[in-house]
Amino acid sequence: MENHPVREALLELLRERAELTSTDAARELGGNTGLYSFHLRKLAEQGLVEDVPGTTGRARPWRLATGPKPSPELGELNRRLEDESYQRWRDNRAQAPAEWRDDEAFSEVVYLTPEEMAAMGDAIRSVITLFRHRETQPAARPSDAAPVAVVARLFPMLDLD
């Protein structure tokens, strides 16, 4: 099951080091601290990360959770966080630079076989793969690049009547 790209990158960084602040994440991954702070808090709500005990002050270090792992399916969490992130962007897009105020949202209903649906998913993933290295290789990013959520959902529209 695939995670949201920002959360996936944060969890990967936390697997590599004992603790991480949103400032550390911004330095490592690019982007702004607010983005990473938001996603670290959401990961904490689901029990995946936790505050480092005994730390105080503005710099809030996080670590992978040491307690019981969450029982809810991460896929559902990812969908909710994607929806929340999208709504947050919509609510605040007027403050974004002009070139970042539009989105590329689209929706289509197409008739596919299960095999064709799987092939379409593979094709979408292969396009995403062309850019995935930029998460961990900031030098590969164009100077005007910013984190962009890519959300694709392929599911059968079942007629249950």
PDB file of C-alpha atoms in Angstrom:
ATOM      1  CA  MET A   1       0.000   0.000   0.000  1.00  0.00           C
ATOM      2  CA  GLU A   2       1.436   3.375  -0.989  1.00  0.00           C
ATOM      3  CA  ASN A   3       1.631   6.306   1.404  1.00  0.00           C
ATOM      4  CA  HIS A   4       1.106   9.955   0.643  1.00  0.00           C
ATOM      5  CA  PRO A   5       4.461  11.178  -0.773  1.00  0.00           C
ATOM      6  CA  VAL A   6       5.130  13.756   1.970  1.00  0.00           C
ATOM      7  CA  ARG A   7       4.299  11.316   4.774  1.00  0.00           C
ATOM      8  CA  GLU A   8       6.291   8.577   3.072  1.00  0.00           C
ATOM      9  CA  ALA A   9       9.328  10.881   2.876  1.00  0.00           C
ATOM     10  CA  LEU A  10       8.926  11.887   6.547  1.00  0.00           C
ATOM     11  CA  LEU A  11       8.656   8.293   7.707  1.00  0.00           C
ATOM     12  CA  GLU A  12      11.709   7.363   5.631  1.00  0.00           C
ATOM     13  CA  LEU A  13      13.741  10.172   7.226  1.00  0.00           C
ATOM     14  CA  LEU A  14      12.618   9.025  10.663  1.00  0.00           C
ATOM     15  CA  ARG A  15      13.738   5.473   9.855  1.00  0.00           C
ATOM     16  CA  GLU A  16      17.206   6.865   9.061  1.00  0.00           C
ATOM     17  CA  ARG A  17      17.598   9.036  12.165  1.00  0.00           C
ATOM     18  CA  ALA A  18      16.460   8.996  15.764  1.00  0.00           C
ATOM     19  CA  GLU A  19      14.455  12.226  15.592  1.00  0.00           C
ATOM     20  CA  LEU A  20      13.335  14.930  13.194  1.00  0.00           C
ATOM     21  CA  THR A  21      11.882  18.438  13.371  1.00  0.00           C
ATOM     22  CA  SER A  22       9.839  20.091  10.623  1.00  0.00           C
ATOM     23  CA  THR A  23      12.847  22.391  10.069  1.00  0.00           C
ATOM     24  CA  ASP A  24      15.074  19.337   9.546  1.00  0.00           C
ATOM     25  CA  ALA A  25      12.521  17.938   7.081  1.00  0.00           C
ATOM     26  CA  ALA A  26      12.374  21.207   5.126  1.00  0.00           C
ATOM     27  CA  ARG A  27      16.174  21.317   4.953  1.00  0.00           C
ATOM     28  CA  GLU A  28      16.374  17.681   3.757  1.00  0.00           C
ATOM     29  CA  LEU A  29      13.349  17.558   1.454  1.00  0.00           C
ATOM     30  CA  GLY A  30      12.849  21.184   0.437  1.00  0.00           C
ATOM     31  CA  GLY A  31       9.618  23.089   0.875  1.00  0.00           C
ATOM     32  CA  ASN A  32       8.421  24.880   3.962  1.00  0.00           C
ATOM     33  CA  THR A  33       8.318  23.857   7.596  1.00  0.00           C
ATOM     34  CA  GLY A  34       4.538  24.354   7.793  1.00  0.00           C
ATOM     35  CA  LEU A  35       3.924  21.557   5.296  1.00  0.00           C
ATOM     36  CA  TYR A  36       6.019  19.096   7.298  1.00  0.00           C
ATOM     37  CA  SER A  37       4.694  20.254  10.647  1.00  0.00           C
ATOM     38  CA  PHE A  38       1.119  19.650   9.413  1.00  0.00           C
ATOM     39  CA  HIS A  39       1.899  16.118   8.213  1.00  0.00           C
ATOM     40  CA  LEU A  40       3.932  15.222  11.323  1.00  0.00           C
ATOM     41  CA  ARG A  41       0.958  16.207  13.499  1.00  0.00           C
ATOM     42  CA  LYS A  42      -1.397  14.111  11.348  1.00  0.00           C
ATOM     43  CA  LEU A  43       0.968  11.130  11.589  1.00  0.00           C
ATOM     44  CA  ALA A  44       1.036  11.621  15.371  1.00  0.00           C
ATOM     45  CA  GLU A  45      -2.775  11.611  15.516  1.00  0.00           C
ATOM     46  CA  GLN A  46      -2.690   8.158  13.959  1.00  0.00           C
ATOM     47  CA  GLY A  47      -0.001   6.858  16.303  1.00  0.00           C
ATOM     48  CA  LEU A  48       2.779   6.554  13.723  1.00  0.00           C
ATOM     49  CA  VAL A  49       5.066   9.225  15.214  1.00  0.00           C
ATOM     50  CA  GLU A  50       5.343  10.842  18.629  1.00  0.00           C
ATOM     51  CA  ASP A  51       7.012  13.786  20.343  1.00  0.00           C
ATOM     52  CA  VAL A  52      10.494  13.072  21.645  1.00  0.00           C
ATOM     53  CA  PRO A  53      10.057  12.923  25.454  1.00  0.00           C
ATOM     54  CA  GLY A  54      11.720  15.622  27.549  1.00  0.00           C
ATOM     55  CA  THR A  55      12.003  18.228  24.807  1.00  0.00           C
ATOM     56  CA  THR A  56      10.555  21.698  25.053  1.00  0.00           C
ATOM     57  CA  GLY A  57      10.638  24.866  23.030  1.00  0.00           C
ATOM     58  CA  ARG A  58       9.652  25.872  19.547  1.00  0.00           C
ATOM     59  CA  ALA A  59      11.671  23.189  17.742  1.00  0.00           C
ATOM     60  CA  ARG A  60       9.462  20.135  18.147  1.00  0.00           C
ATOM     61  CA  PRO A  61      11.380  16.908  17.524  1.00  0.00           C
ATOM     62  CA  TRP A  62       9.472  13.781  16.487  1.00  0.00           C
ATOM     63  CA  ARG A  63      10.398  10.114  16.398  1.00  0.00           C
ATOM     64  CA  LEU A  64       8.774   6.938  15.180  1.00  0.00           C
ATOM     65  CA  ALA A  65       6.155   5.809  17.664  1.00  0.00           C
ATOM     66  CA  THR A  66       7.376   3.244  20.144  1.00  0.00           C
ATOM     67  CA  GLY A  67       3.945   2.238  21.395  1.00  0.00           C
ATOM     68  CA  PRO A  68       1.401  -0.057  19.761  1.00  0.00           C
ATOM     69  CA  LYS A  69       0.972   0.373  16.020  1.00  0.00           C
ATOM     70  CA  PRO A  70      -2.335   1.808  14.824  1.00  0.00           C
ATOM     71  CA  SER A  71      -4.983  -0.688  13.869  1.00  0.00           C
ATOM     72  CA  PRO A  72      -6.904   1.300  11.209  1.00  0.00           C
ATOM     73  CA  GLU A  73      -5.960   0.634   7.617  1.00  0.00           C
ATOM     74  CA  LEU A  74      -3.384   3.195   6.467  1.00  0.00           C
ATOM     75  CA  GLY A  75      -5.123   3.469   3.093  1.00  0.00           C
ATOM     76  CA  GLU A  76      -8.125   5.104   4.725  1.00  0.00           C
ATOM     77  CA  LEU A  77      -5.848   7.435   6.688  1.00  0.00           C
ATOM     78  CA  ASN A  78      -4.068   8.391   3.473  1.00  0.00           C
ATOM     79  CA  ARG A  79      -7.337   9.203   1.733  1.00  0.00           C
ATOM     80  CA  ARG A  80      -8.520  11.368   4.632  1.00  0.00           C
ATOM     81  CA  LEU A  81      -5.189  13.218   4.809  1.00  0.00           C
ATOM     82  CA  GLU A  82      -5.187  13.717   1.033  1.00  0.00           C
ATOM     83  CA  ASP A  83      -8.683  15.190   1.289  1.00  0.00           C
ATOM     84  CA  GLU A  84      -7.638  17.425   4.216  1.00  0.00           C
ATOM     85  CA  SER A  85      -4.515  18.586   2.375  1.00  0.00           C
ATOM     86  CA  TYR A  86      -6.548  19.396  -0.725  1.00  0.00           C
ATOM     87  CA  GLN A  87      -9.134  21.334   1.297  1.00  0.00           C
ATOM     88  CA  ARG A  88      -6.343  23.218   3.109  1.00  0.00           C
ATOM     89  CA  TRP A  89      -4.867  24.181  -0.273  1.00  0.00           C
ATOM     90  CA  ARG A  90      -8.278  25.302  -1.592  1.00  0.00           C
ATOM     91  CA  ASP A  91      -8.874  27.391   1.536  1.00  0.00           C
ATOM     92  CA  ASN A  92      -5.473  29.093   1.243  1.00  0.00           C
ATOM     93  CA  ARG A  93      -4.730  29.202  -2.471  1.00  0.00           C
ATOM     94  CA  ALA A  94      -5.421  32.938  -2.745  1.00  0.00           C
ATOM     95  CA  GLN A  95      -2.243  33.464  -0.677  1.00  0.00           C
ATOM     96  CA  ALA A  96      -0.150  31.297  -3.017  1.00  0.00           C
ATOM     97  CA  PRO A  97       1.994  32.833  -5.753  1.00  0.00           C
ATOM     98  CA  ALA A  98      -0.073  33.315  -8.924  1.00  0.00           C
ATOM     99  CA  GLU A  99       1.638  30.460 -10.771  1.00  0.00           C
ATOM    100  CA  TRP A 100       0.584  28.002  -7.999  1.00  0.00           C
ATOM    101  CA  ARG A 101      -3.110  28.959  -7.687  1.00  0.00           C
ATOM    102  CA  ASP A 102      -4.430  26.443 -10.214  1.00  0.00           C
ATOM    103  CA  ASP A 103      -4.716  22.698  -9.889  1.00  0.00           C
ATOM    104  CA  GLU A 104      -4.910  19.894 -12.397  1.00  0.00           C
ATOM    105  CA  ALA A 105      -7.883  18.059 -10.910  1.00  0.00           C
ATOM    106  CA  PHE A 106      -9.875  15.931 -13.294  1.00  0.00           C
ATOM    107  CA  SER A 107     -12.357  13.113 -13.163  1.00  0.00           C
ATOM    108  CA  GLU A 108     -13.495  10.691 -15.837  1.00  0.00           C
ATOM    109  CA  VAL A 109     -15.574   7.547 -15.977  1.00  0.00           C
ATOM    110  CA  VAL A 110     -14.146   5.014 -18.409  1.00  0.00           C
ATOM    111  CA  TYR A 111     -15.109   1.398 -19.064  1.00  0.00           C
ATOM    112  CA  LEU A 112     -12.245  -0.970 -18.303  1.00  0.00           C
ATOM    113  CA  THR A 113     -11.620  -4.622 -17.592  1.00  0.00           C
ATOM    114  CA  PRO A 114      -9.846  -5.475 -14.318  1.00  0.00           C
ATOM    115  CA  GLU A 115      -6.651  -6.018 -16.296  1.00  0.00           C
ATOM    116  CA  GLU A 116      -6.976  -2.634 -18.033  1.00  0.00           C
ATOM    117  CA  MET A 117      -7.593  -0.923 -14.691  1.00  0.00           C
ATOM    118  CA  ALA A 118      -4.399  -2.500 -13.322  1.00  0.00           C
ATOM    119  CA  ALA A 119      -2.506  -1.411 -16.459  1.00  0.00           C
ATOM    120  CA  MET A 120      -3.772   2.156 -16.079  1.00  0.00           C
ATOM    121  CA  GLY A 121      -2.585   2.154 -12.450  1.00  0.00           C
ATOM    122  CA  ASP A 122       0.826   0.911 -13.603  1.00  0.00           C
ATOM    123  CA  ALA A 123       0.998   3.669 -16.247  1.00  0.00           C
ATOM    124  CA  ILE A 124       0.173   6.383 -13.703  1.00  0.00           C
ATOM    125  CA  ARG A 125       2.763   4.995 -11.265  1.00  0.00           C
ATOM    126  CA  SER A 126       5.394   4.917 -14.009  1.00  0.00           C
ATOM    127  CA  VAL A 127       4.852   8.617 -14.755  1.00  0.00           C
ATOM    128  CA  ILE A 128       5.113   9.435 -11.038  1.00  0.00           C
ATOM    129  CA  THR A 129       8.346   7.414 -10.876  1.00  0.00           C
ATOM    130  CA  LEU A 130       9.940   9.874 -13.326  1.00  0.00           C
ATOM    131  CA  PHE A 131       9.829  12.520 -10.566  1.00  0.00           C
ATOM    132  CA  ARG A 132      10.030  10.483  -7.336  1.00  0.00           C
ATOM    133  CA  HIS A 133      13.835  10.795  -7.036  1.00  0.00           C
ATOM    134  CA  ARG A 134      13.404  14.526  -6.424  1.00  0.00           C
ATOM    135  CA  GLU A 135      12.086  13.741  -2.926  1.00  0.00           C
ATOM    136  CA  THR A 136      15.434  12.394  -1.779  1.00  0.00           C
ATOM    137  CA  GLN A 137      17.682  14.282  -4.223  1.00  0.00           C
ATOM    138  CA  PRO A 138      16.990  18.006  -3.766  1.00  0.00           C
ATOM    139  CA  ALA A 139      19.741  18.900  -6.266  1.00  0.00           C
ATOM    140  CA  ALA A 140      17.643  17.232  -9.006  1.00  0.00           C
ATOM    141  CA  ARG A 141      14.762  19.664  -8.454  1.00  0.00           C
ATOM    142  CA  PRO A 142      14.331  22.650 -10.766  1.00  0.00           C
ATOM    143  CA  SER A 143      14.658  25.919  -8.829  1.00  0.00           C
ATOM    144  CA  ASP A 144      10.928  26.645  -9.130  1.00  0.00           C
ATOM    145  CA  ALA A 145       9.780  23.137  -8.101  1.00  0.00           C
ATOM    146  CA  ALA A 146       7.528  22.708  -5.063  1.00  0.00           C
ATOM    147  CA  PRO A 147       5.870  19.679  -3.426  1.00  0.00           C
ATOM    148  CA  VAL A 148       2.770  18.684  -5.395  1.00  0.00           C
ATOM    149  CA  ALA A 149       0.319  16.031  -4.204  1.00  0.00           C
ATOM    150  CA  VAL A 150      -0.504  13.503  -6.908  1.00  0.00           C
ATOM    151  CA  VAL A 151      -3.679  11.599  -6.110  1.00  0.00           C
ATOM    152  CA  ALA A 152      -5.168   8.990  -8.423  1.00  0.00           C
ATOM    153  CA  ARG A 153      -8.000   6.692  -7.459  1.00  0.00           C
ATOM    154  CA  LEU A 154      -9.097   3.934  -9.785  1.00  0.00           C
ATOM    155  CA  PHE A 155     -12.067   1.948  -8.541  1.00  0.00           C
ATOM    156  CA  PRO A 156     -14.989   0.102 -10.078  1.00  0.00           C
ATOM    157  CA  MET A 157     -18.336   1.846  -9.848  1.00  0.00           C
ATOM    158  CA  LEU A 158     -20.277  -1.171  -8.700  1.00  0.00           C
ATOM    159  CA  ASP A 159     -23.974  -1.380  -9.448  1.00  0.00           C
ATOM    160  CA  LEU A 160     -25.307  -2.915  -6.249  1.00  0.00           C
ATOM    161  CA  ASP A 161     -29.018  -2.499  -7.001  1.00  0.00           C
TER     162      ASP A 161
END
